[in-house]
Amino acid sequence: MPELNGKRIAILATNGFEQSELEVPLNSLRKAGATVDVVSLEAGEIKGWDEKDWGRSVPVDKVIGDVSVDDYDGVVLPGGQINPDLLRVEPEVINLIQAFWAQKKVVAAICHAPWLLIEAGIVKGRKVTSYNSIKTDVINAGGQWEDSPVVTDQGLITSRNPGDLDAFSQKIIEEINEGRHEHRAA
């Protein structure tokens, strides 16, 4: 039996997500048996960024206004420079991320996506990693930045870059299986 049967995970993204940072976790989590929804600002498709140019489109399963934290066991936030920068100015996005955190559910962010964690007020006092170019942003927001491939702090999973996607995906599976992280402060 796949290890995430019965679990539901949201991947929150918009145009400009780093292609591999959405697709690898999406495929890994589905392969592990989870129901995974790509949640975005609008219906239809969103277009990825693949290293130096626009990449493939991915279908949007749900629009952010139609989802609730109660529908999911965790949320994955792909990076790239464009995606988190567009999302962090959307109050519905920040409110949803804060709701996952408040309910002690898994929140996973890679590359530049910790910008969303900063905007949501989640990194202060937490061990996190990110793409190197936003290290100062994380530190200025009170995060304890680590130069590690994947860092986990009570259900908060962060990863540096696309080269760490397999370890990032495996850590998401592990943390989702652990369930809510009741010992962390909301």
C-alpha positions as a LaTeX table, in Angstrom:
\begin{tabular}{lrrr}
\hline
Residue & $x$ (\AA) & $y$ (\AA) & $z$ (\AA) \\
\hline
Met1 & 0.00 & 0.00 & 0.00 \\
Pro2 & 1.43 & 3.43 & $-0.90$ \\
Glu3 & 2.46 & 5.35 & 2.19 \\
Leu4 & 0.26 & 8.43 & 1.70 \\
Asn5 & $-3.07$ & 6.77 & 0.88 \\
Gly6 & $-5.91$ & 8.96 & 2.13 \\
Lys7 & $-3.69$ & 12.04 & 2.49 \\
Arg8 & $-4.41$ & 15.26 & 0.58 \\
Ile9 & $-1.78$ & 17.84 & $-0.27$ \\
Ala10 & $-2.06$ & 21.25 & $-1.92$ \\
Ile11 & 0.67 & 22.64 & $-4.14$ \\
Leu12 & 0.22 & 26.40 & $-4.18$ \\
Ala13 & 1.61 & 28.03 & $-7.32$ \\
Thr14 & 1.05 & 30.51 & $-10.14$ \\
Asn15 & 2.75 & 31.40 & $-13.43$ \\
Gly16 & 6.51 & 31.39 & $-13.13$ \\
Phe17 & 6.90 & 28.43 & $-10.75$ \\
Glu18 & 10.22 & 26.64 & $-11.21$ \\
Gln19 & 9.24 & 23.67 & $-13.38$ \\
Ser20 & 11.01 & 20.91 & $-11.46$ \\
Glu21 & 10.10 & 22.36 & $-8.07$ \\
Leu22 & 6.41 & 21.77 & $-8.79$ \\
Glu23 & 6.60 & 18.64 & $-10.95$ \\
Val24 & 9.00 & 16.50 & $-8.88$ \\
Pro25 & 7.09 & 16.85 & $-5.57$ \\
Leu26 & 3.76 & 16.51 & $-7.44$ \\
Asn27 & 4.83 & 13.23 & $-9.04$ \\
Ser28 & 6.55 & 11.90 & $-5.90$ \\
Leu29 & 3.57 & 12.62 & $-3.66$ \\
Arg30 & 1.09 & 11.12 & $-6.13$ \\
Lys31 & 3.31 & 8.06 & $-6.54$ \\
Ala32 & 3.25 & 7.73 & $-2.72$ \\
Gly33 & $-0.56$ & 7.59 & $-2.90$ \\
Ala34 & $-1.53$ & 11.15 & $-1.95$ \\
Thr35 & $-4.23$ & 13.15 & $-3.66$ \\
Val36 & $-2.43$ & 16.30 & $-4.76$ \\
Asp37 & $-4.16$ & 19.43 & $-6.02$ \\
Val38 & $-2.40$ & 22.24 & $-7.83$ \\
Val39 & $-4.05$ & 25.33 & $-6.32$ \\
Ser40 & $-3.68$ & 28.70 & $-8.02$ \\
Leu41 & $-5.15$ & 32.18 & $-8.29$ \\
Glu42 & $-7.21$ & 31.42 & $-11.41$ \\
Ala43 & $-8.64$ & 28.36 & $-13.15$ \\
Gly44 & $-7.07$ & 26.83 & $-16.26$ \\
Glu45 & $-3.33$ & 26.31 & $-16.47$ \\
Ile46 & $-0.21$ & 27.89 & $-15.05$ \\
Lys47 & 3.06 & 28.09 & $-16.94$ \\
Gly48 & 6.36 & 27.04 & $-15.42$ \\
Trp49 & 9.79 & 28.56 & $-15.73$ \\
Asp50 & 12.39 & 25.99 & $-16.79$ \\
Glu51 & 15.85 & 27.30 & $-15.91$ \\
Lys52 & 16.24 & 30.13 & $-18.48$ \\
Asp53 & 12.93 & 30.28 & $-20.33$ \\
Trp54 & 9.23 & 29.53 & $-20.03$ \\
Gly55 & 8.49 & 25.84 & $-19.55$ \\
Arg56 & 5.46 & 23.60 & $-19.65$ \\
Ser57 & 1.98 & 24.39 & $-18.43$ \\
Val58 & 0.38 & 22.48 & $-15.57$ \\
Pro59 & $-3.39$ & 22.20 & $-15.10$ \\
Val60 & $-4.88$ & 23.99 & $-12.09$ \\
Asp61 & $-7.04$ & 21.62 & $-10.03$ \\
Lys62 & $-8.52$ & 24.20 & $-7.64$ \\
Val63 & $-8.74$ & 27.96 & $-7.31$ \\
Ile64 & $-7.54$ & 29.37 & $-3.99$ \\
Gly65 & $-10.95$ & 30.83 & $-3.15$ \\
Asp66 & $-12.47$ & 27.34 & $-3.35$ \\
Val67 & $-10.13$ & 25.55 & $-0.94$ \\
Ser68 & $-9.82$ & 25.34 & 2.82 \\
Val69 & $-6.96$ & 24.27 & 5.04 \\
Asp70 & $-9.38$ & 21.65 & 6.38 \\
Asp71 & $-9.25$ & 19.90 & 2.98 \\
Tyr72 & $-5.53$ & 19.11 & 3.23 \\
Asp73 & $-2.81$ & 17.52 & 5.34 \\
Gly74 & $-0.09$ & 19.85 & 4.07 \\
Val75 & 0.95 & 22.47 & 1.54 \\
Val76 & 3.94 & 22.59 & $-0.83$ \\
Leu77 & 5.27 & 25.93 & $-2.05$ \\
Pro78 & 7.44 & 25.70 & $-5.19$ \\
Gly79 & 9.99 & 28.40 & $-5.79$ \\
Gly80 & 11.56 & 30.10 & $-8.73$ \\
Gln81 & 11.88 & 33.88 & $-8.51$ \\
Ile82 & 8.58 & 34.75 & $-10.19$ \\
Asn83 & 6.10 & 32.42 & $-8.47$ \\
Pro84 & 6.62 & 33.34 & $-4.79$ \\
Asp85 & 7.06 & 37.02 & $-5.63$ \\
Leu86 & 3.64 & 37.09 & $-7.32$ \\
Leu87 & 1.98 & 35.02 & $-4.58$ \\
Arg88 & 3.32 & 36.92 & $-1.56$ \\
Val89 & 1.23 & 40.00 & $-2.38$ \\
Glu90 & $-2.03$ & 38.00 & $-2.42$ \\
Pro91 & $-3.80$ & 38.11 & 0.98 \\
Glu92 & $-5.72$ & 34.85 & 0.29 \\
Val93 & $-2.42$ & 33.05 & $-0.31$ \\
Ile94 & $-0.80$ & 34.35 & 2.88 \\
Asn95 & $-3.95$ & 33.62 & 4.91 \\
Leu96 & $-4.01$ & 30.02 & 3.63 \\
Ile97 & $-0.34$ & 29.45 & 4.47 \\
Gln98 & $-0.90$ & 30.93 & 7.94 \\
Ala99 & $-3.90$ & 28.61 & 8.41 \\
Phe100 & $-1.79$ & 25.53 & 7.60 \\
Trp101 & 0.78 & 26.68 & 10.14 \\
Ala102 & $-1.82$ & 27.51 & 12.79 \\
Gln103 & $-3.36$ & 24.04 & 12.42 \\
Lys104 & 0.10 & 22.50 & 12.86 \\
Lys105 & 0.07 & 20.94 & 9.40 \\
Val106 & 3.09 & 20.41 & 7.15 \\
Val107 & 4.32 & 23.47 & 5.27 \\
Ala108 & 7.07 & 22.80 & 2.70 \\
Ala109 & 8.91 & 25.52 & 0.73 \\
Ile110 & 11.81 & 25.34 & $-1.69$ \\
Cys111 & 14.24 & 27.79 & $-3.28$ \\
His112 & 12.69 & 31.32 & $-3.21$ \\
Ala113 & 9.39 & 30.11 & $-1.67$ \\
Pro114 & 10.54 & 30.99 & 1.87 \\
Trp115 & 9.60 & 34.54 & 0.80 \\
Leu116 & 6.03 & 33.31 & 1.34 \\
Leu117 & 6.95 & 32.01 & 4.79 \\
Ile118 & 8.47 & 35.40 & 5.64 \\
Glu119 & 5.33 & 37.20 & 4.48 \\
Ala120 & 3.20 & 34.80 & 6.53 \\
Gly121 & 5.31 & 35.46 & 9.65 \\
Ile122 & 6.39 & 31.84 & 9.99 \\
Val123 & 10.21 & 31.90 & 9.86 \\
Lys124 & 10.92 & 33.86 & 13.04 \\
Gly125 & 12.81 & 31.58 & 15.43 \\
Arg126 & 12.69 & 28.63 & 13.01 \\
Lys127 & 15.53 & 26.68 & 11.40 \\
Val128 & 15.20 & 27.15 & 7.64 \\
Thr129 & 17.15 & 27.08 & 4.42 \\
Ser130 & 16.50 & 28.73 & 1.08 \\
Tyr131 & 18.12 & 29.67 & $-2.18$ \\
Asn132 & 21.27 & 31.55 & $-1.21$ \\
Ser133 & 20.14 & 34.87 & $-2.71$ \\
Ile134 & 17.35 & 35.23 & $-0.12$ \\
Lys135 & 19.46 & 34.14 & 2.87 \\
Thr136 & 19.57 & 37.74 & 4.18 \\
Asp137 & 15.78 & 38.06 & 3.81 \\
Val138 & 15.33 & 34.93 & 5.94 \\
Ile139 & 17.79 & 36.15 & 8.59 \\
Asn140 & 16.23 & 39.62 & 8.67 \\
Ala141 & 12.84 & 37.98 & 9.28 \\
Gly142 & 14.26 & 36.18 & 12.31 \\
Gly143 & 14.91 & 32.80 & 10.70 \\
Gln144 & 17.86 & 30.65 & 11.71 \\
Trp145 & 19.26 & 30.10 & 8.21 \\
Glu146 & 21.24 & 26.90 & 7.56 \\
Asp147 & 23.30 & 26.00 & 4.50 \\
Ser148 & 21.83 & 22.51 & 4.20 \\
Pro149 & 20.00 & 20.71 & 1.36 \\
Val150 & 16.82 & 20.20 & 3.43 \\
Val151 & 15.97 & 21.60 & 6.87 \\
Thr152 & 13.00 & 20.50 & 8.98 \\
Asp153 & 11.68 & 22.28 & 12.06 \\
Gln154 & 8.46 & 20.85 & 13.56 \\
Gly155 & 6.70 & 20.25 & 10.24 \\
Leu156 & 8.25 & 23.22 & 8.45 \\
Ile157 & 10.32 & 21.83 & 5.60 \\
Thr158 & 12.62 & 24.04 & 3.54 \\
Ser159 & 15.07 & 23.20 & 0.79 \\
Arg160 & 17.74 & 25.16 & $-1.06$ \\
Asn161 & 17.40 & 24.35 & $-4.74$ \\
Pro162 & 16.20 & 21.96 & $-7.45$ \\
Gly163 & 19.22 & 19.71 & $-6.93$ \\
Asp164 & 17.71 & 18.69 & $-3.58$ \\
Leu165 & 14.22 & 17.75 & $-4.83$ \\
Asp166 & 14.35 & 14.03 & $-4.11$ \\
Ala167 & 15.37 & 14.61 & $-0.49$ \\
Phe168 & 12.79 & 17.41 & $-0.22$ \\
Ser169 & 10.01 & 15.15 & $-1.53$ \\
Gln170 & 10.99 & 12.28 & 0.78 \\
Lys171 & 10.98 & 14.62 & 3.78 \\
Ile172 & 7.47 & 15.82 & 2.85 \\
Ile173 & 6.26 & 12.21 & 2.76 \\
Glu174 & 7.89 & 11.52 & 6.14 \\
Glu175 & 6.45 & 14.64 & 7.79 \\
Ile176 & 2.93 & 14.12 & 6.37 \\
Asn177 & 3.02 & 10.60 & 7.82 \\
Glu178 & 3.97 & 12.00 & 11.23 \\
Gly179 & 0.76 & 14.04 & 11.22 \\
Arg180 & 0.17 & 17.31 & 13.00 \\
His181 & 3.06 & 18.80 & 14.89 \\
Glu182 & 1.33 & 19.52 & 18.17 \\
His183 & 4.46 & 20.62 & 20.01 \\
Arg184 & 5.19 & 23.63 & 17.86 \\
Ala185 & 3.85 & 27.03 & 18.77 \\
Ala186 & 1.42 & 28.39 & 16.18 \\
\hline
\end{tabular}
